[in-house]
mmCIF file of N, CA and C in Angstrom:
data_model
loop_
_atom_site.group_PDB
_atom_site.id
_atom_site.type_symbol
_atom_site.label_atom_id
_atom_site.label_comp_id
_atom_site.label_asym_id
_atom_site.label_seq_id
_atom_site.Cartn_x
_atom_site.Cartn_y
_atom_site.Cartn_z
ATOM 1 N N GLN Y 111 -46.236 26.264 15.178
ATOM 2 C CA GLN Y 111 -44.934 25.705 16.214
ATOM 3 C C GLN Y 111 -43.702 26.701 15.562
ATOM 4 N N VAL Y 112 -43.392 27.426 16.655
ATOM 5 C CA VAL Y 112 -42.074 28.346 16.451
ATOM 6 C C VAL Y 112 -40.986 27.567 17.574
ATOM 7 N N GLN Y 113 -39.841 27.313 16.763
ATOM 8 C CA GLN Y 113 -38.545 27.025 17.645
ATOM 9 C C GLN Y 113 -37.591 28.152 17.630
ATOM 10 N N LEU Y 114 -37.102 27.890 18.729
ATOM 11 C CA LEU Y 114 -36.121 29.071 19.250
ATOM 12 C C LEU Y 114 -34.656 28.664 19.693
ATOM 13 N N ALA Y 115 -33.544 29.260 19.128
ATOM 14 C CA ALA Y 115 -32.272 28.704 19.517
ATOM 15 C C ALA Y 115 -31.498 29.714 20.189
ATOM 16 N N GLU Y 116 -30.875 29.709 21.289
ATOM 17 C CA GLU Y 116 -30.354 30.494 21.676
ATOM 18 C C GLU Y 116 -28.421 30.160 21.523
ATOM 19 N N SER Y 117 -27.744 31.219 21.775
ATOM 20 C CA SER Y 117 -26.531 31.148 21.580
ATOM 21 C C SER Y 117 -25.577 32.504 22.145
ATOM 22 N N GLY Y 118 -24.474 32.128 22.440
ATOM 23 C CA GLY Y 118 -23.712 33.492 23.030
ATOM 24 C C GLY Y 118 -23.243 33.174 24.485
ATOM 25 N N GLY Y 119 -23.687 32.186 24.849
ATOM 26 C CA GLY Y 119 -23.635 31.846 26.510
ATOM 27 C C GLY Y 119 -21.686 31.395 26.482
ATOM 28 N N GLY Y 120 -21.301 31.490 27.814
ATOM 29 C CA GLY Y 120 -20.009 31.151 28.215
ATOM 30 C C GLY Y 120 -19.427 31.613 29.208
ATOM 31 N N SER Y 121 -18.087 31.637 29.590
ATOM 32 C CA SER Y 121 -17.391 32.210 30.874
ATOM 33 C C SER Y 121 -16.806 33.360 30.832
ATOM 34 N N VAL Y 122 -16.980 34.244 31.668
ATOM 35 C CA VAL Y 122 -16.442 35.474 31.660
ATOM 36 C C VAL Y 122 -16.151 36.005 33.452
ATOM 37 N N GLN Y 123 -15.225 36.920 33.474
ATOM 38 C CA GLN Y 123 -14.899 37.329 34.665
ATOM 39 C C GLN Y 123 -16.051 38.507 35.109
ATOM 40 N N ALA Y 124 -16.332 38.606 36.718
ATOM 41 C CA ALA Y 124 -17.224 39.868 36.805
ATOM 42 C C ALA Y 124 -16.420 40.938 36.305
ATOM 43 N N GLY Y 125 -17.384 41.831 35.701
ATOM 44 C CA GLY Y 125 -17.410 43.018 35.208
ATOM 45 C C GLY Y 125 -17.151 42.948 33.490
ATOM 46 N N GLY Y 126 -17.031 41.649 32.960
ATOM 47 C CA GLY Y 126 -17.159 41.247 31.782
ATOM 48 C C GLY Y 126 -18.395 41.714 30.990
ATOM 49 N N SER Y 127 -18.568 40.911 29.852
ATOM 50 C CA SER Y 127 -19.801 41.370 29.069
ATOM 51 C C SER Y 127 -19.829 40.099 27.877
ATOM 52 N N LEU Y 128 -21.229 39.689 27.675
ATOM 53 C CA LEU Y 128 -21.596 38.567 26.840
ATOM 54 C C LEU Y 128 -22.515 38.890 26.034
ATOM 55 N N ARG Y 129 -22.791 38.637 24.551
ATOM 56 C CA ARG Y 129 -23.967 38.735 24.167
ATOM 57 C C ARG Y 129 -24.689 37.590 23.573
ATOM 58 N N LEU Y 130 -25.695 37.554 24.177
ATOM 59 C CA LEU Y 130 -26.745 36.259 23.635
ATOM 60 C C LEU Y 130 -27.415 36.697 22.726
ATOM 61 N N SER Y 131 -27.838 35.741 21.810
ATOM 62 C CA SER Y 131 -28.647 35.539 20.707
ATOM 63 C C SER Y 131 -29.649 34.550 20.684
ATOM 64 N N CYS Y 132 -30.745 34.781 20.146
ATOM 65 C CA CYS Y 132 -31.629 33.828 19.938
ATOM 66 C C CYS Y 132 -32.257 33.948 18.545
ATOM 67 N N GLU Y 133 -32.368 32.729 17.717
ATOM 68 C CA GLU Y 133 -33.180 32.855 16.420
ATOM 69 C C GLU Y 133 -34.394 32.057 16.454
ATOM 70 N N ALA Y 134 -35.370 32.699 15.945
ATOM 71 C CA ALA Y 134 -36.733 31.724 15.973
ATOM 72 C C ALA Y 134 -36.838 31.435 14.448
ATOM 73 N N THR Y 135 -37.621 30.275 14.059
ATOM 74 C CA THR Y 135 -37.833 30.023 13.103
ATOM 75 C C THR Y 135 -38.815 30.509 12.113
ATOM 76 N N SER Y 136 -39.571 31.556 12.918
ATOM 77 C CA SER Y 136 -40.476 32.294 12.024
ATOM 78 C C SER Y 136 -40.811 33.840 13.046
ATOM 79 N N ARG Y 137 -41.813 34.558 11.948
ATOM 80 C CA ARG Y 137 -41.769 35.876 12.808
ATOM 81 C C ARG Y 137 -42.608 35.835 13.970
ATOM 82 N N VAL Y 138 -42.158 36.435 15.022
ATOM 83 C CA VAL Y 138 -42.953 36.263 16.361
ATOM 84 C C VAL Y 138 -43.271 37.769 16.815
ATOM 85 N N GLY Y 139 -44.079 38.105 17.785
ATOM 86 C CA GLY Y 139 -44.283 39.412 18.079
ATOM 87 C C GLY Y 139 -43.393 39.701 19.457
ATOM 88 N N TYR Y 140 -43.896 39.528 20.291
ATOM 89 C CA TYR Y 140 -43.267 39.639 21.813
ATOM 90 C C TYR Y 140 -42.016 38.924 22.078
ATOM 91 N N MET Y 141 -41.167 39.080 22.629
ATOM 92 C CA MET Y 141 -40.127 38.193 22.568
ATOM 93 C C MET Y 141 -39.285 38.352 24.135
ATOM 94 N N GLY Y 142 -38.634 37.404 24.829
ATOM 95 C CA GLY Y 142 -38.286 37.789 26.009
ATOM 96 C C GLY Y 142 -37.091 36.891 26.629
ATOM 97 N N TRP Y 143 -36.492 37.196 27.529
ATOM 98 C CA TRP Y 143 -35.510 36.421 28.210
ATOM 99 C C TRP Y 143 -35.688 35.947 29.745
ATOM 100 N N PHE Y 144 -35.500 35.055 30.083
ATOM 101 C CA PHE Y 144 -35.761 34.645 31.332
ATOM 102 C C PHE Y 144 -34.254 33.965 31.553
ATOM 103 N N ARG Y 145 -34.093 33.856 32.801
ATOM 104 C CA ARG Y 145 -33.158 32.954 33.254
ATOM 105 C C ARG Y 145 -33.339 32.025 34.589
ATOM 106 N N GLN Y 146 -32.902 30.735 34.703
ATOM 107 C CA GLN Y 146 -33.137 30.015 35.462
ATOM 108 C C GLN Y 146 -32.755 30.544 37.154
ATOM 109 N N GLY Y 147 -34.183 30.710 37.976
ATOM 110 C CA GLY Y 147 -33.717 30.966 39.153
ATOM 111 C C GLY Y 147 -33.696 29.882 40.234
ATOM 112 N N GLN Y 148 -34.097 30.407 41.479
ATOM 113 C CA GLN Y 148 -33.837 29.124 42.518
ATOM 114 C C GLN Y 148 -35.284 28.290 42.304
ATOM 115 N N VAL Y 149 -34.984 27.124 42.939
ATOM 116 C CA VAL Y 149 -36.253 26.242 42.866
ATOM 117 C C VAL Y 149 -36.818 25.929 41.813
ATOM 118 N N LEU Y 150 -36.212 25.760 40.452
ATOM 119 C CA LEU Y 150 -36.680 25.448 38.976
ATOM 120 C C LEU Y 150 -37.567 26.689 38.744
ATOM 121 N N ARG Y 151 -37.628 27.800 39.077
ATOM 122 C CA ARG Y 151 -38.381 28.838 38.858
ATOM 123 C C ARG Y 151 -37.498 29.544 37.852
ATOM 124 N N ARG Y 152 -38.271 30.119 36.663
ATOM 125 C CA ARG Y 152 -37.642 30.884 35.737
ATOM 126 C C ARG Y 152 -37.964 32.283 35.984
ATOM 127 N N GLU Y 153 -36.813 33.074 36.099
ATOM 128 C CA GLU Y 153 -36.810 34.496 36.477
ATOM 129 C C GLU Y 153 -36.790 35.444 35.156
ATOM 130 N N TRP Y 154 -37.731 36.145 35.316
ATOM 131 C CA TRP Y 154 -37.845 37.223 34.106
ATOM 132 C C TRP Y 154 -36.753 37.993 34.164
ATOM 133 N N VAL Y 155 -36.229 38.344 32.787
ATOM 134 C CA VAL Y 155 -35.085 39.375 32.968
ATOM 135 C C VAL Y 155 -35.424 40.804 31.812
ATOM 136 N N ALA Y 156 -35.764 39.967 30.753
ATOM 137 C CA ALA Y 156 -36.185 41.386 29.783
ATOM 138 C C ALA Y 156 -37.175 40.897 28.943
ATOM 139 N N THR Y 157 -37.910 41.929 28.370
ATOM 140 C CA THR Y 157 -38.814 41.663 26.988
ATOM 141 C C THR Y 157 -39.232 42.835 26.245
ATOM 142 N N ILE Y 158 -39.020 42.314 25.074
ATOM 143 C CA ILE Y 158 -39.259 43.676 24.071
ATOM 144 C C ILE Y 158 -40.891 43.369 23.325
ATOM 145 N N HIS Y 159 -41.302 44.663 23.388
ATOM 146 C CA HIS Y 159 -42.866 44.817 22.883
ATOM 147 C C HIS Y 159 -42.539 44.463 21.453
ATOM 148 N N THR Y 160 -43.903 44.579 20.941
ATOM 149 C CA THR Y 160 -43.942 44.350 19.289
ATOM 150 C C THR Y 160 -43.886 45.729 18.928
ATOM 151 N N ASP Y 161 -43.813 46.914 19.836
ATOM 152 C CA ASP Y 161 -43.474 48.208 19.065
ATOM 153 C C ASP Y 161 -42.054 48.507 19.470
ATOM 154 N N GLY Y 162 -41.228 47.194 19.754
ATOM 155 C CA GLY Y 162 -39.815 47.702 19.801
ATOM 156 C C GLY Y 162 -39.400 48.092 21.183
ATOM 157 N N THR Y 163 -40.316 48.212 21.932
ATOM 158 C CA THR Y 163 -39.722 48.847 23.547
ATOM 159 C C THR Y 163 -39.246 47.941 24.304
ATOM 160 N N PRO Y 164 -38.134 47.967 25.054
ATOM 161 C CA PRO Y 164 -37.638 47.096 25.920
ATOM 162 C C PRO Y 164 -38.105 47.439 27.233
ATOM 163 N N TYR Y 165 -38.353 46.009 28.171
ATOM 164 C CA TYR Y 165 -38.484 46.430 29.292
ATOM 165 C C TYR Y 165 -37.572 45.531 30.237
ATOM 166 N N TYR Y 166 -37.057 45.953 31.265
ATOM 167 C CA TYR Y 166 -36.262 45.054 32.136
ATOM 168 C C TYR Y 166 -36.275 44.934 33.599
ATOM 169 N N SER Y 167 -35.890 43.881 34.140
ATOM 170 C CA SER Y 167 -36.183 43.391 35.556
ATOM 171 C C SER Y 167 -35.065 44.453 36.216
ATOM 172 N N ASP Y 168 -35.345 44.717 37.594
ATOM 173 C CA ASP Y 168 -34.560 45.651 37.977
ATOM 174 C C ASP Y 168 -33.347 44.993 38.321
ATOM 175 N N SER Y 169 -33.355 43.814 38.449
ATOM 176 C CA SER Y 169 -31.854 43.387 38.594
ATOM 177 C C SER Y 169 -30.752 43.339 37.437
ATOM 178 N N VAL Y 170 -31.625 43.892 36.494
ATOM 179 C CA VAL Y 170 -30.466 43.817 35.090
ATOM 180 C C VAL Y 170 -30.698 45.309 34.525
ATOM 181 N N LYS Y 171 -31.430 46.042 34.902
ATOM 182 C CA LYS Y 171 -31.693 47.504 34.266
ATOM 183 C C LYS Y 171 -30.278 48.058 34.475
ATOM 184 N N GLY Y 172 -29.953 48.888 33.129
ATOM 185 C CA GLY Y 172 -28.790 49.676 33.447
ATOM 186 C C GLY Y 172 -27.477 48.865 33.042
ATOM 187 N N ARG Y 173 -27.792 47.461 32.999
ATOM 188 C CA ARG Y 173 -26.458 46.645 32.666
ATOM 189 C C ARG Y 173 -26.803 45.815 31.204
ATOM 190 N N PHE Y 174 -27.670 45.415 31.063
ATOM 191 C CA PHE Y 174 -28.554 44.873 30.239
ATOM 192 C C PHE Y 174 -28.820 45.339 28.833
ATOM 193 N N THR Y 175 -29.127 45.182 27.783
ATOM 194 C CA THR Y 175 -29.738 45.679 26.576
ATOM 195 C C THR Y 175 -30.204 45.002 25.800
ATOM 196 N N MET Y 176 -31.236 44.700 25.393
ATOM 197 C CA MET Y 176 -32.129 44.009 24.610
ATOM 198 C C MET Y 176 -32.355 44.672 23.296
ATOM 199 N N SER Y 177 -32.428 43.676 22.264
ATOM 200 C CA SER Y 177 -32.446 44.409 20.911
ATOM 201 C C SER Y 177 -33.010 43.332 20.098
ATOM 202 N N ARG Y 178 -33.719 43.340 18.824
ATOM 203 C CA ARG Y 178 -34.190 42.545 17.982
ATOM 204 C C ARG Y 178 -34.066 43.240 16.431
ATOM 205 N N ASP Y 179 -33.794 42.085 15.715
ATOM 206 C CA ASP Y 179 -33.623 42.068 14.386
ATOM 207 C C ASP Y 179 -34.688 41.447 13.615
ATOM 208 N N SER Y 180 -35.778 42.243 13.175
ATOM 209 C CA SER Y 180 -37.190 41.476 13.086
ATOM 210 C C SER Y 180 -37.126 40.910 11.536
ATOM 211 N N ASP Y 181 -36.198 41.472 10.729
ATOM 212 C CA ASP Y 181 -35.972 40.753 9.556
ATOM 213 C C ASP Y 181 -35.436 39.613 9.438
ATOM 214 N N LYS Y 182 -34.578 39.405 10.303
ATOM 215 C CA LYS Y 182 -33.847 37.800 10.643
ATOM 216 C C LYS Y 182 -34.583 37.130 11.733
ATOM 217 N N ASN Y 183 -35.652 37.552 12.434
ATOM 218 C CA ASN Y 183 -36.248 36.986 13.243
ATOM 219 C C ASN Y 183 -34.994 36.638 14.731
ATOM 220 N N ARG Y 184 -34.395 37.847 14.680
ATOM 221 C CA ARG Y 184 -33.483 37.416 15.838
ATOM 222 C C ARG Y 184 -33.451 38.403 16.911
ATOM 223 N N LEU Y 185 -33.195 38.083 18.146
ATOM 224 C CA LEU Y 185 -33.327 38.483 19.416
ATOM 225 C C LEU Y 185 -31.967 38.521 19.980
ATOM 226 N N TYR Y 186 -31.492 39.579 20.501
ATOM 227 C CA TYR Y 186 -30.213 39.896 21.429
ATOM 228 C C TYR Y 186 -30.364 40.276 22.732
ATOM 229 N N LEU Y 187 -29.520 39.817 23.695
ATOM 230 C CA LEU Y 187 -29.189 40.426 24.777
ATOM 231 C C LEU Y 187 -27.555 40.706 25.173
ATOM 232 N N GLN Y 188 -27.672 41.894 25.134
ATOM 233 C CA GLN Y 188 -26.053 42.417 25.433
ATOM 234 C C GLN Y 188 -26.146 42.618 26.995
ATOM 235 N N MET Y 189 -25.101 41.612 27.379
ATOM 236 C CA MET Y 189 -25.056 41.922 28.982
ATOM 237 C C MET Y 189 -23.671 42.537 29.337
ATOM 238 N N ASN Y 190 -23.508 43.554 30.294
ATOM 239 C CA ASN Y 190 -22.438 44.126 30.364
ATOM 240 C C ASN Y 190 -22.314 44.242 31.859
ATOM 241 N N GLU Y 191 -20.927 44.480 32.351
ATOM 242 C CA GLU Y 191 -20.950 44.698 33.996
ATOM 243 C C GLU Y 191 -21.410 43.130 34.644
ATOM 244 N N LEU Y 192 -20.925 42.241 33.864
ATOM 245 C CA LEU Y 192 -21.508 40.970 34.597
ATOM 246 C C LEU Y 192 -21.203 40.465 35.981
ATOM 247 N N LYS Y 193 -22.064 39.928 36.896
ATOM 248 C CA LYS Y 193 -21.872 39.945 38.220
ATOM 249 C C LYS Y 193 -21.952 37.999 38.346
ATOM 250 N N PRO Y 194 -21.267 37.345 39.424
ATOM 251 C CA PRO Y 194 -21.224 36.277 39.907
ATOM 252 C C PRO Y 194 -22.865 35.629 39.809
ATOM 253 N N GLU Y 195 -23.773 36.477 40.462
ATOM 254 C CA GLU Y 195 -24.934 36.183 40.501
ATOM 255 C C GLU Y 195 -25.698 36.214 39.408
ATOM 256 N N ASP Y 196 -25.373 36.478 38.204
ATOM 257 C CA ASP Y 196 -25.898 36.412 36.788
ATOM 258 C C ASP Y 196 -25.609 35.143 36.405
ATOM 259 N N SER Y 197 -24.998 34.131 37.024
ATOM 260 C CA SER Y 197 -24.574 32.990 36.280
ATOM 261 C C SER Y 197 -25.544 32.068 36.416
ATOM 262 N N THR Y 198 -25.992 31.555 35.463
ATOM 263 C CA THR Y 198 -27.256 30.769 35.402
ATOM 264 C C THR Y 198 -27.574 30.315 33.666
ATOM 265 N N MET Y 199 -28.522 29.343 33.691
ATOM 266 C CA MET Y 199 -29.099 29.224 32.294
ATOM 267 C C MET Y 199 -30.180 30.245 31.810
ATOM 268 N N TYR Y 200 -29.969 30.674 30.430
ATOM 269 C CA TYR Y 200 -30.660 31.731 30.081
ATOM 270 C C TYR Y 200 -31.797 31.503 29.059
ATOM 271 N N TYR Y 201 -32.747 31.860 28.688
ATOM 272 C CA TYR Y 201 -33.889 31.042 27.880
ATOM 273 C C TYR Y 201 -34.339 32.325 27.259
ATOM 274 N N CYS Y 202 -34.676 32.003 26.175
ATOM 275 C CA CYS Y 202 -35.266 32.858 25.143
ATOM 276 C C CYS Y 202 -36.980 32.315 25.140
ATOM 277 N N ALA Y 203 -37.624 33.349 24.948
ATOM 278 C CA ALA Y 203 -38.984 32.979 24.995
ATOM 279 C C ALA Y 203 -39.878 33.841 23.996
ATOM 280 N N ALA Y 204 -40.789 33.347 23.290
ATOM 281 C CA ALA Y 204 -41.970 33.650 22.414
ATOM 282 C C ALA Y 204 -43.002 33.400 22.504
ATOM 283 N N GLY Y 205 -43.971 33.741 21.870
ATOM 284 C CA GLY Y 205 -45.563 33.559 21.933
ATOM 285 C C GLY Y 205 -46.211 33.613 23.128
ATOM 286 N N PHE Y 206 -45.800 35.057 23.523
ATOM 287 C CA PHE Y 206 -46.806 35.666 24.823
ATOM 288 C C PHE Y 206 -48.121 35.519 24.683
ATOM 289 N N VAL Y 207 -48.830 34.961 25.735
ATOM 290 C CA VAL Y 207 -50.118 34.886 25.189
ATOM 291 C C VAL Y 207 -50.979 35.559 26.997
ATOM 292 N N GLY Y 208 -50.350 36.363 27.481
ATOM 293 C CA GLY Y 208 -50.565 37.058 28.591
ATOM 294 C C GLY Y 208 -51.610 38.268 28.424
ATOM 295 N N PHE Y 209 -51.893 39.134 29.525
ATOM 296 C CA PHE Y 209 -52.294 40.488 29.329
ATOM 297 C C PHE Y 209 -51.022 41.045 29.294
ATOM 298 N N GLU Y 210 -51.161 42.458 28.869
ATOM 299 C CA GLU Y 210 -50.075 43.544 28.700
ATOM 300 C C GLU Y 210 -49.615 43.645 29.890
ATOM 301 N N GLY Y 211 -48.381 43.581 30.144
ATOM 302 C CA GLY Y 211 -47.778 43.850 31.292
ATOM 303 C C GLY Y 211 -47.276 42.710 32.114
ATOM 304 N N THR Y 212 -47.726 41.542 31.810
ATOM 305 C CA THR Y 212 -47.461 40.217 32.689
ATOM 306 C C THR Y 212 -46.542 39.436 31.971
ATOM 307 N N TRP Y 213 -45.690 39.976 31.305
ATOM 308 C CA TRP Y 213 -44.653 39.147 30.390
ATOM 309 C C TRP Y 213 -43.565 38.537 31.631
ATOM 310 N N ASP Y 214 -43.613 38.939 32.624
ATOM 311 C CA ASP Y 214 -42.581 38.491 33.607
ATOM 312 C C ASP Y 214 -43.074 37.215 34.364
ATOM 313 N N LEU Y 215 -44.213 36.883 33.652
ATOM 314 C CA LEU Y 215 -44.653 35.399 34.212
ATOM 315 C C LEU Y 215 -44.368 34.324 33.462
ATOM 316 N N SER Y 216 -43.175 33.557 33.562
ATOM 317 C CA SER Y 216 -43.125 32.403 32.661
ATOM 318 C C SER Y 216 -44.288 31.771 32.001
ATOM 319 N N GLY Y 217 -45.375 31.406 32.774
ATOM 320 C CA GLY Y 217 -46.462 30.578 32.340
ATOM 321 C C GLY Y 217 -46.874 31.198 31.233
ATOM 322 N N ASN Y 218 -46.808 32.598 31.081
ATOM 323 C CA ASN Y 218 -47.552 33.403 29.702
ATOM 324 C C ASN Y 218 -46.830 33.434 28.713
ATOM 325 N N TRP Y 219 -45.940 32.629 28.720
ATOM 326 C CA TRP Y 219 -45.146 32.015 27.251
ATOM 327 C C TRP Y 219 -45.223 31.038 26.824
ATOM 328 N N ARG Y 220 -45.559 30.963 25.182
ATOM 329 C CA ARG Y 220 -45.458 29.206 24.754
ATOM 330 C C ARG Y 220 -44.517 28.749 24.377
ATOM 331 N N TYR Y 221 -43.414 29.453 23.828
ATOM 332 C CA TYR Y 221 -42.196 28.916 23.255
ATOM 333 C C TYR Y 221 -40.863 29.107 23.728
ATOM 334 N N TRP Y 222 -40.288 28.055 24.102
ATOM 335 C CA TRP Y 222 -38.988 28.411 24.719
ATOM 336 C C TRP Y 222 -37.955 27.518 24.046
ATOM 337 N N GLY Y 223 -36.546 28.303 24.109
ATOM 338 C CA GLY Y 223 -35.567 27.708 23.684
ATOM 339 C C GLY Y 223 -34.798 26.585 24.518
ATOM 340 N N GLN Y 224 -33.784 26.289 24.125
ATOM 341 C CA GLN Y 224 -32.993 25.057 25.082
ATOM 342 C C GLN Y 224 -32.264 25.734 26.210
ATOM 343 N N GLY Y 225 -31.924 26.912 25.852
ATOM 344 C CA GLY Y 225 -31.153 27.779 26.903
ATOM 345 C C GLY Y 225 -29.483 27.660 26.573
ATOM 346 N N THR Y 226 -29.039 28.681 27.297
ATOM 347 C CA THR Y 226 -27.689 28.858 27.086
ATOM 348 C C THR Y 226 -26.981 29.441 28.179
ATOM 349 N N ARG Y 227 -25.778 28.690 28.591
ATOM 350 C CA ARG Y 227 -25.489 28.824 30.105
ATOM 351 C C ARG Y 227 -24.283 29.957 29.940
ATOM 352 N N VAL Y 228 -24.698 30.973 31.047
ATOM 353 C CA VAL Y 228 -23.706 31.981 31.512
ATOM 354 C C VAL Y 228 -23.200 31.654 32.918
ATOM 355 N N THR Y 229 -21.797 31.797 32.831
ATOM 356 C CA THR Y 229 -21.016 31.621 34.086
ATOM 357 C C THR Y 229 -20.069 32.725 34.118
ATOM 358 N N VAL Y 230 -20.158 33.264 35.443
ATOM 359 C CA VAL Y 230 -19.446 34.667 35.616
ATOM 360 C C VAL Y 230 -18.640 34.557 36.948
ATOM 361 N N SER Y 231 -17.232 34.498 36.794
ATOM 362 C CA SER Y 231 -16.317 34.430 38.060
ATOM 363 C C SER Y 231 -15.811 35.582 38.742
ATOM 364 N N THR Y 232 -15.424 35.333 39.937
ATOM 365 C CA THR Y 232 -14.968 36.515 40.800
ATOM 366 C C THR Y 232 -13.356 36.592 40.089
#
């Protein structure tokens, strides 16, 4: 069982930046970030492959940067140029069990953090 703990959420004005962190209790492979979308659906934000390659959703590409510190079992999401529509809960995910490239499906992840809230004001 892997436990995940997010931190770094908060309130910023549009155009500002935040850095989210996620700490895992043990070494994991793929890791991802999701955010709460409409109708209780979790929207995929980004995934980092076991080889260190990050993948991003079109909605955040060019603004968000994902990185990891494998030695510390930590995952980061640097969010720049934040927009009001980025406001929601953000969740860290680990334990990917799907086929390659299906990391955008929340059902393919076994472990989740409790989330951290991001609020972007105009």
